[in-house]
mmCIF file of C-alpha atoms in Angstrom:
data_model
loop_
_atom_site.group_PDB
_atom_site.id
_atom_site.type_symbol
_atom_site.label_atom_id
_atom_site.label_comp_id
_atom_site.label_asym_id
_atom_site.label_seq_id
_atom_site.Cartn_x
_atom_site.Cartn_y
_atom_site.Cartn_z
ATOM 1 C CA MET A 1 92.841 -12.648 -18.467
ATOM 2 C CA PHE A 2 91.870 -10.165 -21.086
ATOM 3 C CA HIS A 3 93.322 -12.353 -23.811
ATOM 4 C CA GLU A 4 91.296 -15.354 -22.631
ATOM 5 C CA ARG A 5 88.008 -13.426 -22.722
ATOM 6 C CA SER A 6 88.663 -12.180 -26.190
ATOM 7 C CA ASN A 7 89.028 -15.758 -27.409
ATOM 8 C CA HIS A 8 85.393 -16.550 -26.514
ATOM 9 C CA ASN A 9 82.967 -16.493 -29.358
ATOM 10 C CA PRO A 10 80.356 -13.741 -28.757
ATOM 11 C CA SER A 11 77.739 -15.767 -30.547
ATOM 12 C CA GLN A 12 77.730 -18.214 -27.656
ATOM 13 C CA VAL A 13 76.631 -15.483 -25.186
ATOM 14 C CA TYR A 14 74.318 -13.225 -27.180
ATOM 15 C CA PRO A 15 71.916 -15.939 -28.344
ATOM 16 C CA THR A 16 71.112 -16.653 -24.714
ATOM 17 C CA ILE A 17 70.322 -13.001 -24.117
ATOM 18 C CA ARG A 18 68.196 -12.812 -27.246
ATOM 19 C CA THR A 19 66.276 -15.877 -26.163
ATOM 20 C CA ALA A 20 65.550 -14.358 -22.778
ATOM 21 C CA TYR A 21 64.193 -11.171 -24.326
ATOM 22 C CA THR A 22 62.144 -12.970 -26.914
ATOM 23 C CA ARG A 23 60.484 -15.236 -24.356
ATOM 24 C CA ILE A 24 58.964 -12.358 -22.384
ATOM 25 C CA PRO A 25 56.041 -11.765 -24.792
ATOM 26 C CA GLN A 26 55.406 -15.507 -24.899
ATOM 27 C CA LEU A 27 55.148 -15.653 -21.105
ATOM 28 C CA LYS A 28 52.599 -12.839 -21.152
ATOM 29 C CA THR A 29 50.422 -14.516 -23.730
ATOM 30 C CA THR A 30 50.256 -17.754 -21.760
ATOM 31 C CA HIS A 31 48.374 -16.007 -18.882
ATOM 32 C CA SER A 32 45.797 -14.275 -21.107
ATOM 33 C CA ARG A 33 42.209 -15.551 -21.610
ATOM 34 C CA PRO A 34 42.031 -18.483 -24.034
ATOM 35 C CA ALA A 35 40.377 -18.001 -27.358
ATOM 36 C CA PRO A 36 36.643 -18.832 -27.434
ATOM 37 C CA ASP A 37 35.640 -22.203 -28.687
ATOM 38 C CA ARG A 38 33.820 -21.671 -31.972
ATOM 39 C CA ARG A 39 32.301 -25.137 -31.847
ATOM 40 C CA LYS A 40 30.482 -24.364 -28.564
ATOM 41 C CA GLN A 41 29.221 -21.068 -29.963
ATOM 42 C CA CYS A 42 27.873 -22.803 -33.047
ATOM 43 C CA ALA A 43 26.188 -25.445 -30.898
ATOM 44 C CA THR A 44 24.539 -22.759 -28.728
ATOM 45 C CA THR A 45 23.345 -20.879 -31.821
ATOM 46 C CA GLU A 46 21.893 -24.072 -33.255
ATOM 47 C CA LYS A 47 20.009 -24.737 -29.989
ATOM 48 C CA VAL A 48 18.495 -21.245 -30.069
ATOM 49 C CA ARG A 49 17.459 -21.718 -33.685
ATOM 50 C CA SER A 50 15.867 -25.081 -32.966
ATOM 51 C CA SER A 51 13.913 -23.658 -30.010
ATOM 52 C CA ALA A 52 12.790 -20.767 -32.206
ATOM 53 C CA ARG A 53 11.532 -23.164 -34.879
ATOM 54 C CA LYS A 54 9.511 -25.051 -32.247
ATOM 55 C CA ARG A 55 7.732 -21.829 -31.191
ATOM 56 C CA LEU A 56 6.739 -20.953 -34.760
ATOM 57 C CA PRO A 57 3.130 -21.573 -35.887
ATOM 58 C CA PRO A 58 2.830 -24.864 -37.797
ATOM 59 C CA GLU A 59 1.031 -23.300 -40.758
ATOM 60 C CA SER A 60 3.675 -20.650 -41.433
ATOM 61 C CA ASP A 61 6.876 -20.977 -43.414
ATOM 62 C CA SER A 62 9.763 -20.453 -41.006
ATOM 63 C CA ASP A 63 12.371 -19.700 -43.679
ATOM 64 C CA SER A 64 10.388 -17.182 -45.715
ATOM 65 C CA GLU A 65 8.164 -15.362 -43.183
ATOM 66 C CA TYR A 66 10.246 -15.183 -39.988
ATOM 67 C CA ASN A 67 13.718 -15.597 -41.517
ATOM 68 C CA VAL A 68 15.221 -17.325 -38.480
ATOM 69 C CA ASP A 69 18.168 -18.738 -40.467
ATOM 70 C CA ASP A 70 19.446 -15.333 -41.468
ATOM 71 C CA GLU A 71 21.654 -14.001 -38.658
ATOM 72 C CA ASN A 72 21.736 -10.483 -40.136
ATOM 73 C CA SER A 73 17.963 -10.086 -40.302
ATOM 74 C CA VAL A 74 16.488 -7.069 -38.478
ATOM 75 C CA SER A 75 13.084 -7.243 -36.805
ATOM 76 C CA ASP A 76 10.713 -4.288 -36.877
ATOM 77 C CA GLY A 77 9.215 -5.124 -33.465
ATOM 78 C CA SER A 78 6.113 -6.951 -34.665
ATOM 79 C CA GLU A 79 7.819 -10.024 -36.076
ATOM 80 C CA PHE A 80 9.270 -12.899 -34.135
ATOM 81 C CA THR A 81 12.862 -12.477 -32.945
ATOM 82 C CA LEU A 82 15.247 -14.995 -31.492
ATOM 83 C CA GLY A 83 15.488 -15.288 -27.735
ATOM 84 C CA THR A 84 12.316 -13.259 -27.010
ATOM 85 C CA THR A 85 8.712 -14.008 -26.203
ATOM 86 C CA SER A 86 5.542 -12.591 -27.673
ATOM 87 C CA SER A 87 5.460 -8.801 -27.780
ATOM 88 C CA SER A 88 1.784 -8.612 -26.785
ATOM 89 C CA THR A 89 2.442 -10.579 -23.589
ATOM 90 C CA GLU A 90 5.343 -8.326 -22.615
ATOM 91 C CA GLN A 91 3.296 -5.185 -23.232
ATOM 92 C CA SER A 92 0.430 -6.468 -21.082
ATOM 93 C CA ASP A 93 2.850 -7.369 -18.286
ATOM 94 C CA LYS A 94 4.529 -3.959 -18.448
ATOM 95 C CA SER A 95 1.199 -2.125 -18.447
ATOM 96 C CA ASN A 96 0.162 -3.823 -15.178
ATOM 97 C CA ARG A 97 3.597 -3.644 -13.557
ATOM 98 C CA GLU A 98 5.036 -0.658 -11.717
ATOM 99 C CA GLY A 99 8.528 -1.434 -10.485
ATOM 100 C CA ASP A 100 8.221 -4.812 -8.771
ATOM 101 C CA PHE A 101 4.568 -4.325 -7.714
ATOM 102 C CA VAL A 102 1.870 -5.837 -9.936
ATOM 103 C CA ARG A 103 -1.466 -4.058 -9.831
ATOM 104 C CA GLN A 104 -4.422 -6.414 -9.503
ATOM 105 C CA HIS A 105 -7.895 -5.101 -10.263
ATOM 106 C CA SER A 106 -10.868 -6.278 -8.197
ATOM 107 C CA THR A 107 -14.546 -5.620 -8.916
ATOM 108 C CA LEU A 108 -16.923 -6.299 -6.027
ATOM 109 C CA PRO A 109 -20.728 -6.391 -5.818
ATOM 110 C CA VAL A 110 -22.552 -3.119 -5.204
ATOM 111 C CA PRO A 111 -24.691 -2.578 -2.079
ATOM 112 C CA ASP A 112 -28.142 -4.140 -2.338
ATOM 113 C CA ARG A 113 -29.741 -1.238 -0.454
ATOM 114 C CA THR A 114 -29.743 2.373 -1.592
ATOM 115 C CA GLU A 115 -32.216 4.022 0.829
ATOM 116 C CA PHE A 116 -32.027 4.342 4.628
ATOM 117 C CA GLU A 117 -34.129 5.940 7.341
ATOM 118 C CA SER A 118 -31.262 7.737 9.108
ATOM 119 C CA TRP A 119 -27.510 8.224 9.084
ATOM 120 C CA GLU A 120 -27.182 5.681 11.900
ATOM 121 C CA ALA A 121 -28.914 3.035 9.774
ATOM 122 C CA PHE A 122 -26.599 3.814 6.872
ATOM 123 C CA ASP A 123 -23.492 3.550 9.082
ATOM 124 C CA THR A 124 -24.648 0.184 10.433
ATOM 125 C CA TYR A 125 -25.300 -1.174 6.946
ATOM 126 C CA ILE A 126 -22.036 0.106 5.457
ATOM 127 C CA ARG A 127 -20.034 -1.529 8.256
ATOM 128 C CA SER A 128 -21.617 -4.904 7.560
ATOM 129 C CA TYR A 129 -21.164 -4.381 3.810
ATOM 130 C CA GLN A 130 -17.447 -3.691 4.286
ATOM 131 C CA SER A 131 -16.938 -6.776 6.450
ATOM 132 C CA GLU A 132 -18.759 -9.013 3.957
ATOM 133 C CA THR A 133 -16.854 -7.735 0.910
ATOM 134 C CA CYS A 134 -13.496 -7.098 2.691
ATOM 135 C CA GLN A 135 -13.469 -3.423 1.692
ATOM 136 C CA VAL A 136 -12.335 -0.465 3.794
ATOM 137 C CA PHE A 137 -13.858 2.958 3.138
ATOM 138 C CA ARG A 138 -13.074 6.243 4.844
ATOM 139 C CA LEU A 139 -14.927 9.551 4.990
ATOM 140 C CA ARG A 140 -13.375 12.095 2.629
ATOM 141 C CA THR A 141 -15.818 15.021 2.542
ATOM 142 C CA ASN A 142 -19.141 15.962 4.101
ATOM 143 C CA LYS A 143 -21.565 18.868 3.859
ATOM 144 C CA LYS A 144 -23.992 20.146 6.463
ATOM 145 C CA VAL A 145 -27.683 20.796 5.950
ATOM 146 C CA GLY A 146 -27.259 24.542 6.510
ATOM 147 C CA GLU A 147 -24.875 24.829 3.566
ATOM 148 C CA ARG A 148 -27.309 22.978 1.310
ATOM 149 C CA ASN A 149 -30.276 25.136 2.330
ATOM 150 C CA THR A 150 -28.214 28.278 1.741
ATOM 151 C CA ILE A 151 -27.428 27.139 -1.806
ATOM 152 C CA ILE A 152 -31.106 26.337 -2.444
ATOM 153 C CA GLU A 153 -32.163 29.782 -1.239
ATOM 154 C CA ARG A 154 -29.429 31.632 -3.143
ATOM 155 C CA THR A 155 -29.992 29.877 -6.463
ATOM 156 C CA GLY A 156 -33.786 29.812 -6.222
ATOM 157 C CA SER A 157 -33.937 26.043 -6.678
ATOM 158 C CA LYS A 158 -37.252 24.213 -6.564
ATOM 159 C CA SER A 159 -35.768 21.517 -4.306
ATOM 160 C CA PRO A 160 -37.387 21.497 -0.865
ATOM 161 C CA PRO A 161 -35.220 22.638 2.053
ATOM 162 C CA ILE A 162 -33.892 19.859 4.236
ATOM 163 C CA PRO A 163 -34.858 19.812 7.940
ATOM 164 C CA GLU A 164 -32.058 20.822 10.290
ATOM 165 C CA THR A 165 -32.555 17.645 12.319
ATOM 166 C CA TRP A 166 -30.561 15.704 9.717
ATOM 167 C CA VAL A 167 -27.426 17.771 10.549
ATOM 168 C CA TRP A 168 -25.484 16.314 7.577
ATOM 169 C CA TYR A 169 -26.658 16.673 3.986
ATOM 170 C CA ALA A 170 -24.052 14.685 1.988
ATOM 171 C CA LYS A 171 -21.052 12.452 2.603
ATOM 172 C CA THR A 172 -18.425 10.970 0.296
ATOM 173 C CA LEU A 173 -16.780 7.653 1.167
ATOM 174 C CA VAL A 174 -13.608 6.632 -0.666
ATOM 175 C CA CYS A 175 -11.387 3.568 -0.512
ATOM 176 C CA THR A 176 -8.566 3.584 2.006
ATOM 177 C CA HIS A 177 -6.154 3.431 -0.967
ATOM 178 C CA ALA A 178 -7.622 6.522 -2.645
ATOM 179 C CA GLY A 179 -5.617 9.655 -3.299
ATOM 180 C CA LYS A 180 -2.081 10.234 -4.496
ATOM 181 C CA PHE A 181 1.010 10.221 -2.313
ATOM 182 C CA LYS A 182 2.688 13.607 -1.951
ATOM 183 C CA SER A 183 6.249 13.532 -0.748
ATOM 184 C CA ARG A 184 7.081 16.063 1.972
ATOM 185 C CA GLY A 185 10.735 15.137 2.217
ATOM 186 C CA LYS A 186 13.809 16.315 0.380
ATOM 187 C CA GLY A 187 14.398 13.095 -1.540
ATOM 188 C CA LYS A 188 17.243 11.809 0.608
ATOM 189 C CA ARG A 189 15.324 8.655 1.510
ATOM 190 C CA ALA A 190 12.743 7.605 -1.033
ATOM 191 C CA ARG A 191 9.512 6.109 0.253
ATOM 192 C CA GLN A 192 9.158 2.536 -0.966
ATOM 193 C CA GLU A 193 5.486 1.930 -0.158
ATOM 194 C CA SER A 194 2.422 4.110 0.173
ATOM 195 C CA ARG A 195 -1.220 3.352 0.878
ATOM 196 C CA SER A 196 -2.413 6.053 -1.530
ATOM 197 C CA ILE A 197 -2.421 4.449 -4.988
ATOM 198 C CA GLU A 198 -5.319 6.405 -6.578
ATOM 199 C CA CYS A 199 -7.999 3.742 -6.100
ATOM 200 C CA PRO A 200 -11.231 4.874 -7.850
ATOM 201 C CA ALA A 201 -13.687 3.083 -5.513
ATOM 202 C CA GLN A 202 -16.166 5.596 -4.073
ATOM 203 C CA ILE A 203 -19.663 5.872 -2.548
ATOM 204 C CA ASN A 204 -21.661 9.131 -2.597
ATOM 205 C CA VAL A 205 -24.576 9.538 -0.169
ATOM 206 C CA CYS A 206 -26.961 12.452 0.420
ATOM 207 C CA VAL A 207 -30.290 13.299 2.049
ATOM 208 C CA ARG A 208 -33.154 13.760 -0.389
ATOM 209 C CA GLU A 209 -36.937 13.680 -0.451
ATOM 210 C CA VAL A 210 -38.073 10.073 -0.949
ATOM 211 C CA ASP A 211 -41.840 10.631 -0.550
ATOM 212 C CA LYS A 212 -43.194 13.920 -1.855
ATOM 213 C CA THR A 213 -46.746 13.368 -0.652
ATOM 214 C CA ALA A 214 -45.695 12.685 2.929
ATOM 215 C CA ARG A 215 -42.727 15.101 2.768
ATOM 216 C CA ARG A 216 -40.472 12.312 3.971
ATOM 217 C CA PHE A 217 -36.687 12.478 3.647
ATOM 218 C CA GLY A 218 -34.127 9.688 3.680
ATOM 219 C CA VAL A 219 -30.467 8.894 3.131
ATOM 220 C CA CYS A 220 -29.889 7.683 -0.433
ATOM 221 C CA ILE A 221 -26.834 6.316 -2.233
ATOM 222 C CA THR A 222 -26.549 8.392 -5.399
ATOM 223 C CA LYS A 223 -23.298 7.071 -6.879
ATOM 224 C CA MET A 224 -21.041 4.072 -6.247
ATOM 225 C CA LYS A 225 -17.903 2.615 -7.781
ATOM 226 C CA THR A 226 -16.776 -0.756 -6.442
ATOM 227 C CA SER A 227 -13.890 -1.376 -8.853
ATOM 228 C CA HIS A 228 -10.507 -1.346 -7.073
ATOM 229 C CA ASN A 229 -7.030 -1.179 -8.610
ATOM 230 C CA HIS A 230 -5.560 -3.458 -5.926
ATOM 231 C CA LEU A 231 -6.096 -6.909 -4.471
ATOM 232 C CA VAL A 232 -9.097 -7.271 -2.150
ATOM 233 C CA ASP A 233 -9.186 -10.395 0.020
ATOM 234 C CA SER A 234 -9.833 -11.424 3.616
ATOM 235 C CA THR A 235 -6.130 -11.697 4.523
ATOM 236 C CA THR A 236 -5.401 -8.113 3.506
ATOM 237 C CA TYR A 237 -8.622 -6.938 5.157
ATOM 238 C CA GLN A 238 -7.648 -8.378 8.543
ATOM 239 C CA HIS A 239 -4.275 -6.585 8.471
ATOM 240 C CA TYR A 240 -5.668 -3.052 8.147
ATOM 241 C CA PRO A 241 -5.056 -1.113 11.391
ATOM 242 C CA VAL A 242 -8.655 0.071 11.584
ATOM 243 C CA ILE A 243 -9.828 -3.571 11.470
ATOM 244 C CA ARG A 244 -7.295 -5.274 13.702
ATOM 245 C CA THR A 245 -7.741 -2.614 16.423
ATOM 246 C CA ALA A 246 -11.561 -2.418 16.330
ATOM 247 C CA VAL A 247 -12.016 -3.316 20.003
ATOM 248 C CA GLY A 248 -15.526 -3.245 21.456
ATOM 249 C CA ASP A 249 -16.609 -0.855 24.206
ATOM 250 C CA SER A 250 -16.862 -3.546 26.880
ATOM 251 C CA VAL A 251 -13.407 -4.917 26.068
ATOM 252 C CA LEU A 252 -12.023 -1.381 25.952
ATOM 253 C CA GLN A 253 -13.346 -0.623 29.430
ATOM 254 C CA THR A 254 -11.700 -3.767 30.773
ATOM 255 C CA VAL A 255 -8.438 -2.822 29.060
ATOM 256 C CA GLY A 256 -8.618 0.573 30.764
ATOM 257 C CA ALA A 257 -9.082 -1.104 34.127
ATOM 258 C CA LEU A 258 -6.155 -3.438 33.464
ATOM 259 C CA GLN A 259 -3.984 -0.505 32.482
ATOM 260 C CA LYS A 260 -4.822 1.368 35.687
ATOM 261 C CA ALA A 261 -4.078 -1.770 37.708
ATOM 262 C CA GLY A 262 -0.604 -1.944 36.178
ATOM 263 C CA ALA A 263 -1.046 -4.937 33.873
ATOM 264 C CA GLY A 264 1.661 -5.576 31.292
ATOM 265 C CA LYS A 265 1.289 -5.033 27.568
ATOM 266 C CA LYS A 266 1.540 -8.751 26.797
ATOM 267 C CA ASN A 267 -1.230 -9.586 29.269
ATOM 268 C CA ILE A 268 -3.448 -6.908 27.727
ATOM 269 C CA LEU A 269 -2.711 -8.300 24.250
ATOM 270 C CA GLN A 270 -3.665 -11.790 25.400
ATOM 271 C CA PHE A 271 -6.917 -10.503 26.923
ATOM 272 C CA ILE A 272 -7.909 -8.675 23.717
ATOM 273 C CA THR A 273 -7.128 -11.713 21.558
ATOM 274 C CA GLU A 274 -9.152 -14.069 23.765
ATOM 275 C CA ASN A 275 -12.187 -11.793 24.208
ATOM 276 C CA SER A 276 -12.597 -10.285 20.728
ATOM 277 C CA ASP A 277 -12.203 -11.074 17.044
ATOM 278 C CA CYS A 278 -9.383 -8.541 16.627
ATOM 279 C CA THR A 279 -5.787 -9.548 16.000
ATOM 280 C CA PRO A 280 -3.733 -6.547 17.181
ATOM 281 C CA THR A 281 0.036 -6.470 17.394
ATOM 282 C CA ILE A 282 2.087 -5.535 20.432
ATOM 283 C CA ARG A 283 2.667 -2.105 18.893
ATOM 284 C CA ASP A 284 -1.102 -1.615 18.613
ATOM 285 C CA VAL A 285 -1.426 -2.382 22.332
ATOM 286 C CA HIS A 286 1.262 0.191 23.151
ATOM 287 C CA ASN A 287 -0.612 2.823 21.124
ATOM 288 C CA LEU A 288 -3.925 1.886 22.766
ATOM 289 C CA VAL A 289 -2.489 2.204 26.279
ATOM 290 C CA ARG A 290 -0.971 5.561 25.408
ATOM 291 C CA LYS A 291 -4.331 6.835 24.163
ATOM 292 C CA LEU A 292 -6.082 5.639 27.319
ATOM 293 C CA LYS A 293 -3.534 7.430 29.479
ATOM 294 C CA ALA A 294 -3.920 10.624 27.472
ATOM 295 C CA ARG A 295 -7.709 10.409 27.753
ATOM 296 C CA THR A 296 -7.628 10.167 31.552
ATOM 297 C CA THR A 297 -4.961 12.824 32.123
ATOM 298 C CA GLN A 298 -5.845 15.406 29.468
ATOM 299 C CA SER A 299 -9.579 15.459 30.136
ATOM 300 C CA THR A 300 -9.081 17.550 33.296
ATOM 301 C CA THR A 301 -6.299 19.683 34.696
ATOM 302 C CA SER A 302 -4.468 19.013 37.948
ATOM 303 C CA ALA A 303 -6.382 21.837 39.681
ATOM 304 C CA GLN A 304 -9.719 20.371 38.610
ATOM 305 C CA ARG A 305 -8.754 16.895 39.807
ATOM 306 C CA LEU A 306 -7.569 18.327 43.147
ATOM 307 C CA LYS A 307 -10.823 20.226 43.587
ATOM 308 C CA ALA A 308 -12.882 17.106 42.837
ATOM 309 C CA TRP A 309 -10.838 15.133 45.362
ATOM 310 C CA VAL A 310 -11.366 17.771 48.087
ATOM 311 C CA ILE A 311 -15.097 17.808 47.424
ATOM 312 C CA ASP A 312 -15.276 14.029 47.708
ATOM 313 C CA PHE A 313 -13.190 14.183 50.869
ATOM 314 C CA CYS A 314 -15.501 16.766 52.443
ATOM 315 C CA GLY A 315 -18.524 14.701 51.497
ATOM 316 C CA GLU A 316 -17.576 12.031 53.984
ATOM 317 C CA HIS A 317 -18.837 12.394 57.555
ATOM 318 C CA GLY A 318 -16.312 13.998 59.902
ATOM 319 C CA ASN A 319 -14.014 15.459 57.216
ATOM 320 C CA VAL A 320 -13.523 19.186 56.755
ATOM 321 C CA GLY A 321 -11.661 20.865 53.922
ATOM 322 C CA ARG A 322 -11.232 24.327 52.448
ATOM 323 C CA ILE A 323 -10.325 25.547 48.973
ATOM 324 C CA PHE A 324 -8.322 28.740 48.608
ATOM 325 C CA VAL A 325 -8.266 30.505 45.236
ATOM 326 C CA GLU A 326 -5.277 32.730 44.541
ATOM 327 C CA ALA A 327 -6.232 36.181 43.288
ATOM 328 C CA ARG A 328 -4.192 37.255 40.250
#
C-alpha cells in the first residue's frame, strides 16, 4: 500500500489544495458592495450644475462671477453655492424660527377711547375691545390710592391728591403671553410648550385730574402697546380657557342647581353649550363642578350649617330644639 501511494504524483493533489485556498479571498469579494457607477455620478453632477445655471441672474456671467464649473471653488458665504438657496432667505427664516415654532408678529388697532368716568366703565370697554380684536389681557400690577397720596406727600409734588373713593390709582394690563417661563423642575422632563413667550403688548392705566377747574378725576390710558409676537386670530381666541369658560351668572346658577340635583357632567356640558356662547370641554365642566362644590362646602363649617338647620327647624310651628355648646 505504501508503495502505491508513493507512485502518485504530488502535483495532482496539491494544486487542488492551492486552488481551494486561493478562492477564499475571491468568495469574500463577491459579497462586498459593488463599486459606484461613475456615469451616474457624472449625470447627477451635471443635473446640479444645470439647475444652478438656471437660478443664476441672466445679466451675470456664470463662468466668471459664480464659477459653477469649478468643482474645487470655495464660497465665502455671500456668493452662490451649489445645492443651496439664497443666504438672505435662510437668515430671515432662522431669525423667525425657534425650534419648530415660527413666531408670527401681529399689530392690532389701539383703543379708540383713552378716558373713562370710572373703573367699571374701563373694565366694560376693555372687555369689548378684547372680544373685537381677539386679544386677551391680564392684570399684572396695581397700586392703591393711599400709596400714591403717600408718595405725593413725601416728595412734595404739586400733583393734587386723589380722592380715596377711587380705591385704585393705577393698573397695568399685559398680554396673556407676557413674561418668561421659569423652570422649577430638575430637567428630567423638558417642557415643550409654554404660554409665557415675552409678548410686549401692554396697557397702562391710571387715575388723573382731567378737569382742573372742576377738580374732576378720571381713568386715563397713559401707555399702550398692541404689537404681539404671536398669531392673533379668532380661532386661537376661542380656545383660551378664560374665554371658553366665561359662563354668565344666570347660566352658572342653573349649573349649580343641576349639580345639586345630581346631573351628569355631559348633561351640564350640553346645557352650557346650548344656553351660552362658550365652548367648554368636558375637563372644564369637571373643574367647574369641583369649584361649585368647594364654594358650597367651604363657605361654612359643619357646626355652622348644623346651627342654621336647628334654627330653621325651631322656626316652624310645633318644633322645639336646643343647642348645647361644649365648654373648653
